[in-house]
Coordinates of C-alpha atoms and ligand atoms in Angstrom, one line a residue:
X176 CA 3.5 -0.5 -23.8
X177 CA 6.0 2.2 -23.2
X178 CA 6.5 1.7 -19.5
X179 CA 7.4 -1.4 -17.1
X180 CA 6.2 -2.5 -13.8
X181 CA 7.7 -5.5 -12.2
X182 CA 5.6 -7.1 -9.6
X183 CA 7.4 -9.5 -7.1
X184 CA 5.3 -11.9 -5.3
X185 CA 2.9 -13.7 -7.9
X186 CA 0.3 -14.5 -5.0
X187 CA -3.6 -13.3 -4.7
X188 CA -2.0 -9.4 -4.4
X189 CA 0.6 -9.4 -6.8
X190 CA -1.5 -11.3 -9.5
X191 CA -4.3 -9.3 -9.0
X192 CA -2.3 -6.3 -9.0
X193 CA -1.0 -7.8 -12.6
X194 CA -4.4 -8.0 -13.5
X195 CA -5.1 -4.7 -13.1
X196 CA -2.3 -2.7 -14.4
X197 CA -2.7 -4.8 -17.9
X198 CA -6.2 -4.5 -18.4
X199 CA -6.0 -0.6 -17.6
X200 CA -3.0 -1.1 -20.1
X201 CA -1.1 0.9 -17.7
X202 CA 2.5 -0.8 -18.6
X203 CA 4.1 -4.4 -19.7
X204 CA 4.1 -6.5 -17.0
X205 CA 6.7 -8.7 -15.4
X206 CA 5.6 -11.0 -12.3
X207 CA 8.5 -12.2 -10.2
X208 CA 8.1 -15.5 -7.8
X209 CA 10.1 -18.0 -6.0
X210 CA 8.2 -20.6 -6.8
X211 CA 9.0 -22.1 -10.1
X212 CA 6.0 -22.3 -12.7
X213 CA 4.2 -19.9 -10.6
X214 CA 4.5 -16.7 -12.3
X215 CA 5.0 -18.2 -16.0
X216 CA 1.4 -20.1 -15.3
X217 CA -0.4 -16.8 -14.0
X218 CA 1.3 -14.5 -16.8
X219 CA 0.4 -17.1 -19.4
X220 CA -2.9 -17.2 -17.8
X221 CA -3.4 -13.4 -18.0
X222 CA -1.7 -13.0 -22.0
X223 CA -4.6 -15.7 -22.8
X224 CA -7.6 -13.4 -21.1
X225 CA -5.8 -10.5 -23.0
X226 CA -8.0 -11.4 -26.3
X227 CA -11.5 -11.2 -24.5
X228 CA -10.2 -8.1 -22.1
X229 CA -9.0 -6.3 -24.9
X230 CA -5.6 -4.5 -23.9
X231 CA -2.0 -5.3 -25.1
X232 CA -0.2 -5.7 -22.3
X233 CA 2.6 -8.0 -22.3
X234 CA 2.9 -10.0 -19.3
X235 CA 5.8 -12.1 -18.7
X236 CA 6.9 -14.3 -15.4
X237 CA 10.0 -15.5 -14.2
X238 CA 11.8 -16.5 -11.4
X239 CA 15.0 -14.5 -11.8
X240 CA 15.7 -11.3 -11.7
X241 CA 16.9 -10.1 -15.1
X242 CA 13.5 -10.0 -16.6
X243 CA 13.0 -6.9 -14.4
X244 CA 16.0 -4.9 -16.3
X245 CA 15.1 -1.3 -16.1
X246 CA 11.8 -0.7 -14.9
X247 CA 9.7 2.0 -14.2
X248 CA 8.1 1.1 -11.0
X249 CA 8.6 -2.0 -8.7
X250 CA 5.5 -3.1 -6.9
X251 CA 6.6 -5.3 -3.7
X252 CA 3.8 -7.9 -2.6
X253 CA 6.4 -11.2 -1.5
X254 CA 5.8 -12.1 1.9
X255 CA 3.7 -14.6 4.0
X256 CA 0.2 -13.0 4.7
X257 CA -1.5 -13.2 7.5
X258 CA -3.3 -16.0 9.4
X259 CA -6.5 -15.5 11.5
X260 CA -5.5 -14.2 15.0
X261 CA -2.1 -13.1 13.6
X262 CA -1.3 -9.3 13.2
X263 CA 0.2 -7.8 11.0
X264 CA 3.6 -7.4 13.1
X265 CA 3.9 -10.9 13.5
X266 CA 5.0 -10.9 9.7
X267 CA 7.8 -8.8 11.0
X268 CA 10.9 -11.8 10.8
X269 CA 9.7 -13.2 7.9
X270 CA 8.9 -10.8 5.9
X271 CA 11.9 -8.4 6.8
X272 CA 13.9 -11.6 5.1
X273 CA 12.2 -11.8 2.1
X274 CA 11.5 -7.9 1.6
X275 CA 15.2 -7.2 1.9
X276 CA 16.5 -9.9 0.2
X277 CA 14.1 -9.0 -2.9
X278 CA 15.0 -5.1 -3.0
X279 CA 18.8 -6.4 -2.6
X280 CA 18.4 -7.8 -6.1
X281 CA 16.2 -5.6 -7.9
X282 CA 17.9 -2.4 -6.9
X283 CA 20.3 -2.7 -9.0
X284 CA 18.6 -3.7 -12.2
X285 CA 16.2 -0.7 -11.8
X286 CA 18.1 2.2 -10.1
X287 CA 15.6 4.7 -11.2
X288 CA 12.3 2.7 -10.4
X289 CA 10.3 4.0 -8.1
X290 CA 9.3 1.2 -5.3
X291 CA 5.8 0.6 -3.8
X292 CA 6.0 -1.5 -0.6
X293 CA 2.6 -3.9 -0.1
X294 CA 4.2 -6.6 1.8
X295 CA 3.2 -6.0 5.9
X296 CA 3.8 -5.0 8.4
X297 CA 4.0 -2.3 5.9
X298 CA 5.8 0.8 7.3
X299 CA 8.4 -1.4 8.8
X300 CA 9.1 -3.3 5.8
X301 CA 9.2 0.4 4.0
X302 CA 12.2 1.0 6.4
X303 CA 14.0 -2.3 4.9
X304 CA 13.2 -1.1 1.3
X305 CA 14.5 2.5 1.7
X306 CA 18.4 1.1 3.7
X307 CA 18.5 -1.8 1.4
X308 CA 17.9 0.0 -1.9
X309 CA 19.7 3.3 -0.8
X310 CA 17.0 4.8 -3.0
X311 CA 16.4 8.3 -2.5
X312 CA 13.2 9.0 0.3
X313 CA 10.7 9.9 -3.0
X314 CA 11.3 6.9 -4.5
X315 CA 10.3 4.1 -1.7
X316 CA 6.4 4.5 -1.0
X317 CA 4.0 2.4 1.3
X318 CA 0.6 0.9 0.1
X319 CA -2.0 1.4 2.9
X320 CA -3.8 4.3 3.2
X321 CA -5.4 4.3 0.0
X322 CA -6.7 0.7 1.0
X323 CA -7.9 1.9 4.5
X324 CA -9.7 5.1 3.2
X325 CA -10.8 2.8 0.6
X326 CA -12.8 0.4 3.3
X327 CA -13.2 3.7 4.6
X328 CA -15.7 4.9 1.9
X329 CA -17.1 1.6 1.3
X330 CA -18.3 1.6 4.8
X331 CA -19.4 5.4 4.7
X332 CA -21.3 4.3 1.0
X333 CA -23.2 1.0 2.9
X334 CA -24.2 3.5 6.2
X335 CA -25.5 6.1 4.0
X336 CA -26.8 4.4 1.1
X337 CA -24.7 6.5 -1.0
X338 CA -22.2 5.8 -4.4
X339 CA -19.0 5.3 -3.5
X340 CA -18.2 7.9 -5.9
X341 CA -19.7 10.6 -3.7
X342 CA -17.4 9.5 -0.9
X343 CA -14.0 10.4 0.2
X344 CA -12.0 9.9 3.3
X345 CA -8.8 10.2 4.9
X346 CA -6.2 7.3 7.2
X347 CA -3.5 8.3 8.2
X348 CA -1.1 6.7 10.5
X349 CA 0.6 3.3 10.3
X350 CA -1.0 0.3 8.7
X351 CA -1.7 -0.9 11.7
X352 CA -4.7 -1.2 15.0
X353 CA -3.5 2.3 15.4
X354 CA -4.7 3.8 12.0
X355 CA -6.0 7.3 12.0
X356 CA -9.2 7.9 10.3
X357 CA -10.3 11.5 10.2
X358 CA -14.1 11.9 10.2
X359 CA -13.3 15.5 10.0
X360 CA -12.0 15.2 6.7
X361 CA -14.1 12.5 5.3
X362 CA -16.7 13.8 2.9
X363 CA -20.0 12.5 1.1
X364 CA -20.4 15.1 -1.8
X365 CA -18.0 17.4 0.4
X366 CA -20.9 17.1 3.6
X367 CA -18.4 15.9 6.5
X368 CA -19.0 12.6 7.7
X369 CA -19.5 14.6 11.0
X370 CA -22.6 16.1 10.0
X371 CA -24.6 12.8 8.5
X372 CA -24.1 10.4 11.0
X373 CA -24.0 10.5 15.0
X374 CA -20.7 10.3 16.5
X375 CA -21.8 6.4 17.6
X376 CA -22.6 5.2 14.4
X377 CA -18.7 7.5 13.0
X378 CA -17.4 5.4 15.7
X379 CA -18.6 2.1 14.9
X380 CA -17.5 2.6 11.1
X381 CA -13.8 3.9 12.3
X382 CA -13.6 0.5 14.1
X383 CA -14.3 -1.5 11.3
X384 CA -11.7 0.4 9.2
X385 CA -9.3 -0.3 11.7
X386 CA -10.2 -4.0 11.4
X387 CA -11.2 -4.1 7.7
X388 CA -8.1 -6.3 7.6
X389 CA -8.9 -8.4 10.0
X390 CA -12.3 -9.0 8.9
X391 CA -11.6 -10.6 5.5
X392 CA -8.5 -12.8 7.5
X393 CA -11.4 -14.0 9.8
X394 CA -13.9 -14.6 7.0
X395 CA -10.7 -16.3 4.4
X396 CA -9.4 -18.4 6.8
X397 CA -6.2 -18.8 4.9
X398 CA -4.5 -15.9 3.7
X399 CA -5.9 -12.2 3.7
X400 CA -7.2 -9.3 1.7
X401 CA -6.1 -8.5 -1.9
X402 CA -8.7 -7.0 -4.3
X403 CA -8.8 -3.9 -2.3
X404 CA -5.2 -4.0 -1.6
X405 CA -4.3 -4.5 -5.5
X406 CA -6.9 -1.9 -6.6
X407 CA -5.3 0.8 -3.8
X408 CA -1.6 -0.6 -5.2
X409 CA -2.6 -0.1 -8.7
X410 CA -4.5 3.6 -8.2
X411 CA -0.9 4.6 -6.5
X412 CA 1.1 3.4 -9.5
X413 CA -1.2 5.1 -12.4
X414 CA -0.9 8.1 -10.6
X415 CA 2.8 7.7 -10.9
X416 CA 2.9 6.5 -14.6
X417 CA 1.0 9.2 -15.9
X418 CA 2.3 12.0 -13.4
X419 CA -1.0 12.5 -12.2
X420 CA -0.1 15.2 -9.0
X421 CA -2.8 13.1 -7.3
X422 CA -3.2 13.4 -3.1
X423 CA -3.1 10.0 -2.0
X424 CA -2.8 8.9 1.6
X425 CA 0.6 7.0 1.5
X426 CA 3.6 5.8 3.6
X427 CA 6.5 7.9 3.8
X428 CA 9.4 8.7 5.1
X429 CA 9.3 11.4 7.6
X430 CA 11.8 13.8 8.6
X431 CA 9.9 16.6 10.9
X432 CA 7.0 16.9 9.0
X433 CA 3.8 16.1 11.4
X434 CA 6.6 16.5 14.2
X435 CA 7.6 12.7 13.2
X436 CA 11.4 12.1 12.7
X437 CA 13.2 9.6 10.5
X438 CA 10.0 7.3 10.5
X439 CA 7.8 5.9 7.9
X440 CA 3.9 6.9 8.5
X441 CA 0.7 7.1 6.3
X442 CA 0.5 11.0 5.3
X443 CA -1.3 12.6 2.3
X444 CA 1.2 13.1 -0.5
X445 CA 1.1 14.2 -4.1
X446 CA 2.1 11.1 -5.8
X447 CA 3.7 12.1 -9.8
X448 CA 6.3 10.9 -12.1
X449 CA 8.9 11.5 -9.1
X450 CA 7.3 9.2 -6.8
X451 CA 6.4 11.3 -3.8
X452 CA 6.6 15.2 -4.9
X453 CA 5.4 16.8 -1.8
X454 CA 3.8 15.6 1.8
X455 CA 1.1 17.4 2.7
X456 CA 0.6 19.0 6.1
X457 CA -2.8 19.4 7.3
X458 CA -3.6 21.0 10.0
X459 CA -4.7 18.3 12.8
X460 CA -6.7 19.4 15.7
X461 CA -5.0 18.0 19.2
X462 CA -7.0 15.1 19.8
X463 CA -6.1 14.1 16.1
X464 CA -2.4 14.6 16.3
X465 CA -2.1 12.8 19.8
X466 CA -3.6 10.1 18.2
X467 CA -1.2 10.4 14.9
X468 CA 2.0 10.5 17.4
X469 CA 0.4 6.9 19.3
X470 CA 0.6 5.0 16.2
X471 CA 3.6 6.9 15.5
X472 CA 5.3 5.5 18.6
X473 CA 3.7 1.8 17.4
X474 CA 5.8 2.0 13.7
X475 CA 9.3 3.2 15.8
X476 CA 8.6 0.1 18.5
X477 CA 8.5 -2.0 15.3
X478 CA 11.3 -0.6 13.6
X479 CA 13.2 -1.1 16.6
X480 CA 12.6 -4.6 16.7
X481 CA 13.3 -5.1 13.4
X482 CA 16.7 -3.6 13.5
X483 CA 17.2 -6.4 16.2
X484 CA 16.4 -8.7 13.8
X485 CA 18.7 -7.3 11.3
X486 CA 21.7 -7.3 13.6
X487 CA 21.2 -10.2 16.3
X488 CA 23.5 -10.0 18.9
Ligands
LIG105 N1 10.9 -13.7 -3.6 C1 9.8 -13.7 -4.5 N2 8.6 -14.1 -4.1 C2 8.4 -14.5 -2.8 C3 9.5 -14.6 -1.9 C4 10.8 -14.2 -2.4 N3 11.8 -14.2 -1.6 N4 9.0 -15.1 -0.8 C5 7.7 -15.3 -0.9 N5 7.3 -15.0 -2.2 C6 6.0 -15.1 -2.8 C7 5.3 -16.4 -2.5 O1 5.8 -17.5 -3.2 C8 3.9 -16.1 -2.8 O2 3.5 -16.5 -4.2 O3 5.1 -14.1 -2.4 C9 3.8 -14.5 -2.7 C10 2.9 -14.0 -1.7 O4 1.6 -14.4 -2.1 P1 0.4 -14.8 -1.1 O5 0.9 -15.9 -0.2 O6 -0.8 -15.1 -1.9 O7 0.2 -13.5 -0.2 P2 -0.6 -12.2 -0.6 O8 -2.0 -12.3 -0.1 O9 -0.4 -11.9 -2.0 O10 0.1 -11.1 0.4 C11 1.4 -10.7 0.2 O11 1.0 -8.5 0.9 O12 -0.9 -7.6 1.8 C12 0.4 -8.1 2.1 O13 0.2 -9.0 4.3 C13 0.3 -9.3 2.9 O14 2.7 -9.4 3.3 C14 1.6 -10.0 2.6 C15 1.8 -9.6 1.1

């Protein structure tokens, strides 16, 4: 392939996410982990489906950092996941650790990659990718509201008994309880949401968005999500390799646009070979943008923490 991805964190997300891109024969694949054997076993694993799958990906893994010399995208899934009863902010000291002690080393090797963030608490560990790489603001982009439109549409495709294909929906907001799904802008077939169901049964399927994650935790036990997550990490990354100008709601940095400042939040953006090329503004009704600014206010409590944790006193 004429393109690399490196993938750090060789768990359920970052394997399957190495899945994916080879079998789409997106790019060459390299999968990073700490643990030793880890990332060899699942790349060697992967090279020997490659026959029956069909594609000619090459897949390596390693535990250092050199394999990762000059690639095109770096796809950030190293972290803990989450327990049941945990949220996601209680990843925050861990994974604000690992995260920045990851993009410290691959920075360098890749200076023109463009980075997509899947480790949680997601728009916080964004932050740490975007001061520790020094990259510029197009070039450091969060995975989660492609995943949460994603459970979005699966739930608007069960309710209605519809494909999947006909739906399409918008979250925005932080990856967080304080996601913003727009009804108003999710479609089947371009029908509104708002005029196929009742506002109850809209309700009830906005709360399980905002809990899809927590679901799976609860039904796992150990560890959470990472087909969906992988599959929304994966969509974000083709649209990127093959310069795609696709809208896809993403994490990014902020600077006055939906009146947020200096803060990453999930926002539609066109995602092409520059990373993020443009953040769309849509027009939010008040109700919508009050609700934007709450989980706004939850991704700067967070980041405030986290510079605690970067500078203890
Ligand atoms: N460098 C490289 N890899 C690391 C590091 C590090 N410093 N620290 C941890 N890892 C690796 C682990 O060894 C493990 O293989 O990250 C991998 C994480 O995999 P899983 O535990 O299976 O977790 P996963 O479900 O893939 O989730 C990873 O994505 O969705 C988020 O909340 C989730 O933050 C979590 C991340």
């Amino acid at each position: 392939m004429d393109k690399k991805i490196t993938v750090i964190g060789a768990g359920n997300v970052g394997a399957t996410v190495a899945q994916l891109l080879a079998e789409k024969e997106l790019a060459d694949v390299v999968l990073i982990d700490i643990v030793e054997g880890l990332p060899q076993g699942k790349a060697l694993d992967l090279k020997e489906a490659a026959p029956i799958e069909k594609h000619d990906a090459n897949i390596v893994g390693a535990n250092s950092y050199e394999a990762s010399l000059g690639s095109d995208i770096v796809i950030i899934t190293a972290g803990v996941p989450r327990k049941p009863g945990m949220s996601r902010d209680d990843l925050l000291s861990t994974n604000t650790k690992i995260v920045g002690s990851v993009v410290a080393q691959i920075a360098p090797l890749s200076p023109e990659a463009i980075l997509i963030i899947v480790s949680n608490p997601l728009d916080a560990m964004c932050h740490v990718a975007l001061e520790t790489s020094r990259f510029s603001k197009n070039k450091v982009i969060g995975m989660a509201g492609v995943l949460d439109s994603a459970r979005f549409r699966a739930f608007i495709s069960m309710e209605l008994n519809v494909s999947v294909e006909n739906t399409y929906a918008f979250v925005l907001g932080g990856h967080g309880d304080s996601m913003v799904p727009l009804p108003r802008y999710s479609t089947v077939a371009g029908i509104p949401i708002t005029e196929l169901m009742s506002e109850e049964r809209i309700n009830a399927l906005v709360e399980r968005t905002r809990n899809g994650g927590a679901e799976i935790v609860g039904l796992l036990k150990a560890g959470s999500a990472y087909y969906a997550p992988a599959s929304a990490t994966v969509e974000m990354a083709e649209a990127i390799l093959k310069d795609k100008k696709k809208i896809l709601p993403c994490s990014a940095y902020l600077q006055g646009e939906y009146g947020v400042e200096n803060l990453f939040l999930g926002v539609p953006v066109k995602l092409g070979s520059n990373g993020i090329e443009n953040i769309i503004q849509i027009n939010l009704k008040e109700d919508e943008q009050v609700a934007l600014q709450n989980s706004a206010n939850a991704v700067k409590e967070l980041v405030e923490s986290l510079k605690k944790i970067q500078a203890p006193s």
